[in-house]
Amino acid sequence: GENVEQHPSTLSVQEGDSAVIKCTYSDSASNYFPWYKQELGKRPQLIIDIRSNVGEKKDQRIAVTLNKTAKHFSLHITETQPEDSAVYFCAASKGAQKLVFGQGTRLTINP
Amino acid sequence: GAGVSQSPSNKVTEKGKDVELRCDPISGHTALYWYRQSLGQGLEFLIYFQGNSAPDKSGLPSDRFSAERTGGSVSTLTIQRTQQEDSAVYLCASSFRDRGEAFFGQGTRLTVV
């Protein structure tokens, strides 16, 4: 079955700098790749997703890139702010099969 | 419309007792997941229901854990003979069949004393 690896497990950046979180997946047939943000004590919430027919998607300060050949995708956050501090999870799935999550990245934005 | 609803929000139980956790998915969502999250940890997959297909139970940690989904809607996760290591937040999520995007409930915080 699908396996998703996420790196790094923790990331600390200065406010205003960029943050990049990377994930690799094992099943080349996977076609849906969401990213979730989980703030302390809250539920995970979808922040951006990408499907396999596109290579990049942006939404204000966040973007996701997908390299199908290498089977990896990345989350990019620019101009980081304190409210970006959270745990971020990537995931992958294909068709109606279950979402498989990465292990999570704890992002800390230092003022 | 309402999101994914879980009940209870918090549950404290004595070791050895059985507990039932409930999840009401978003109306029309055919897929339903249960995850477990220990403090500061990731999302541990437990079970996945998709329409009328046989559920994927590959994540259930022991035979003390079981789940059912009645009428393709509400789901109940049952933990028998609870142990202290079962203490965690149990999260439910639902999605449309082929859409992929999963919406999470607020979770049930289970404490076994």
Short mmCIF file of N, CA, C and O in Angstrom, two decimals, chain A residues 32 36 38 43-44 46 49 51 89 95-99 101 103 106, chain B residues 33 35 37 45 48 50 56 58 97-102 104-106:
data_model
loop_
_atom_site.label_atom_id
_atom_site.label_comp_id
_atom_site.label_asym_id
_atom_site.label_seq_id
_atom_site.Cartn_x
_atom_site.Cartn_y
_atom_site.Cartn_z
N TYR A 32 -3.89 12.48 -5.49
CA TYR A 32 -4.43 13.58 -4.70
C TYR A 32 -3.52 13.79 -3.49
O TYR A 32 -3.20 12.83 -2.77
N TYR A 36 -2.53 19.52 5.57
CA TYR A 36 -3.35 19.91 6.70
C TYR A 36 -2.52 20.66 7.73
O TYR A 36 -1.34 20.34 7.94
N GLN A 38 -2.55 21.75 11.80
CA GLN A 38 -3.19 21.49 13.08
C GLN A 38 -2.59 22.39 14.14
O GLN A 38 -1.43 22.22 14.55
N ARG A 43 -8.45 20.65 15.65
CA ARG A 43 -8.51 19.59 14.65
C ARG A 43 -7.65 19.94 13.44
O ARG A 43 -7.44 21.12 13.16
N PRO A 44 -7.16 18.95 12.70
CA PRO A 44 -6.45 19.25 11.44
C PRO A 44 -7.42 19.89 10.45
O PRO A 44 -8.58 19.47 10.33
N LEU A 46 -7.68 21.40 6.34
CA LEU A 46 -7.07 21.46 5.01
C LEU A 46 -6.66 22.90 4.70
O LEU A 46 -7.45 23.83 4.87
N ASP A 49 -4.41 21.82 -1.43
CA ASP A 49 -4.27 20.48 -1.99
C ASP A 49 -3.92 20.59 -3.46
O ASP A 49 -4.07 21.65 -4.09
N ARG A 51 -3.77 18.10 -7.23
CA ARG A 51 -4.04 16.84 -7.90
C ARG A 51 -2.96 16.60 -8.93
O ARG A 51 -2.24 17.53 -9.34
N PHE A 89 0.65 18.37 8.26
CA PHE A 89 0.63 17.00 7.78
C PHE A 89 0.41 16.99 6.27
O PHE A 89 -0.48 17.67 5.77
N GLY A 95 -7.95 7.78 -6.15
CA GLY A 95 -9.34 7.42 -6.31
C GLY A 95 -10.09 7.44 -5.00
O GLY A 95 -10.03 8.39 -4.23
N ALA A 96 -10.80 6.35 -4.74
CA ALA A 96 -11.61 6.25 -3.53
C ALA A 96 -10.86 5.57 -2.39
O ALA A 96 -11.45 5.26 -1.36
N GLN A 97 -9.57 5.35 -2.56
CA GLN A 97 -8.81 4.70 -1.50
C GLN A 97 -8.46 5.70 -0.41
O GLN A 97 -8.48 6.90 -0.61
N LYS A 98 -8.11 5.18 0.74
CA LYS A 98 -7.93 6.02 1.91
C LYS A 98 -6.75 6.96 1.78
O LYS A 98 -5.76 6.68 1.11
N LEU A 99 -6.88 8.11 2.44
CA LEU A 99 -5.77 9.05 2.58
C LEU A 99 -4.72 8.45 3.50
O LEU A 99 -5.06 7.93 4.57
N PHE A 101 -1.39 9.55 5.64
CA PHE A 101 -0.74 10.76 6.15
C PHE A 101 0.74 10.55 6.43
O PHE A 101 1.17 9.44 6.79
N GLN A 103 4.10 11.84 8.82
CA GLN A 103 4.26 11.82 10.27
C GLN A 103 4.08 13.19 10.91
O GLN A 103 3.98 13.30 12.13
N ARG A 106 6.44 19.81 12.95
CA ARG A 106 6.12 20.89 13.90
C ARG A 106 6.89 22.12 13.48
O ARG A 106 8.13 22.16 13.56
N TYR B 33 -13.24 7.97 8.33
CA TYR B 33 -11.99 7.51 8.94
C TYR B 33 -12.04 7.69 10.46
O TYR B 33 -12.64 8.64 10.96
N TYR B 35 -9.00 8.07 13.46
CA TYR B 35 -7.59 8.19 13.77
C TYR B 35 -7.42 8.34 15.28
O TYR B 35 -8.33 8.81 15.97
N GLN B 37 -4.70 10.11 18.10
CA GLN B 37 -3.57 11.04 18.21
C GLN B 37 -3.19 11.18 19.68
O GLN B 37 -3.94 11.74 20.47
N PHE B 45 -3.63 5.97 11.99
CA PHE B 45 -4.81 5.45 11.30
C PHE B 45 -5.37 4.24 12.04
O PHE B 45 -4.62 3.34 12.45
N TYR B 48 -11.03 2.59 8.16
CA TYR B 48 -11.56 3.37 7.04
C TYR B 48 -12.77 2.66 6.47
O TYR B 48 -12.70 1.48 6.12
N GLN B 50 -15.63 2.94 3.36
CA GLN B 50 -15.90 3.58 2.07
C GLN B 50 -17.15 2.93 1.48
O GLN B 50 -17.09 1.79 1.01
N ASP B 56 -11.51 -1.08 5.86
CA ASP B 56 -10.08 -1.32 6.02
C ASP B 56 -9.76 -1.20 7.51
O ASP B 56 -9.69 -0.11 8.05
N SER B 58 -7.00 -2.31 8.98
CA SER B 58 -5.59 -2.63 9.16
C SER B 58 -4.90 -1.83 10.26
O SER B 58 -3.85 -2.23 10.75
N ARG B 97 -16.66 10.26 -1.94
CA ARG B 97 -16.01 9.06 -2.42
C ARG B 97 -14.71 9.34 -3.16
O ARG B 97 -13.65 8.84 -2.79
N ASP B 98 -14.78 10.13 -4.23
CA ASP B 98 -13.60 10.29 -5.06
C ASP B 98 -12.99 11.68 -4.95
O ASP B 98 -12.10 12.01 -5.72
N ARG B 99 -13.48 12.46 -4.01
CA ARG B 99 -13.00 13.84 -3.94
C ARG B 99 -11.73 13.97 -3.13
O ARG B 99 -10.99 14.93 -3.26
N GLY B 100 -11.51 13.04 -2.23
CA GLY B 100 -10.27 13.01 -1.47
C GLY B 100 -10.25 13.88 -0.23
O GLY B 100 -9.84 13.44 0.83
N GLU B 101 -10.69 15.14 -0.35
CA GLU B 101 -10.59 16.07 0.77
C GLU B 101 -11.36 15.56 1.98
O GLU B 101 -12.55 15.31 1.91
N ALA B 102 -10.67 15.39 3.09
CA ALA B 102 -11.27 14.89 4.32
C ALA B 102 -11.46 16.03 5.32
O ALA B 102 -10.57 16.87 5.48
N PHE B 104 -12.26 16.91 9.30
CA PHE B 104 -12.13 16.30 10.61
C PHE B 104 -13.16 16.83 11.60
O PHE B 104 -13.54 18.01 11.55
N GLY B 105 -13.55 15.96 12.52
CA GLY B 105 -14.32 16.38 13.67
C GLY B 105 -13.40 16.97 14.72
O GLY B 105 -12.17 16.99 14.55
N GLN B 106 -14.00 17.44 15.82
CA GLN B 106 -13.20 18.10 16.84
C GLN B 106 -12.49 17.11 17.75
O GLN B 106 -11.63 17.48 18.54
#
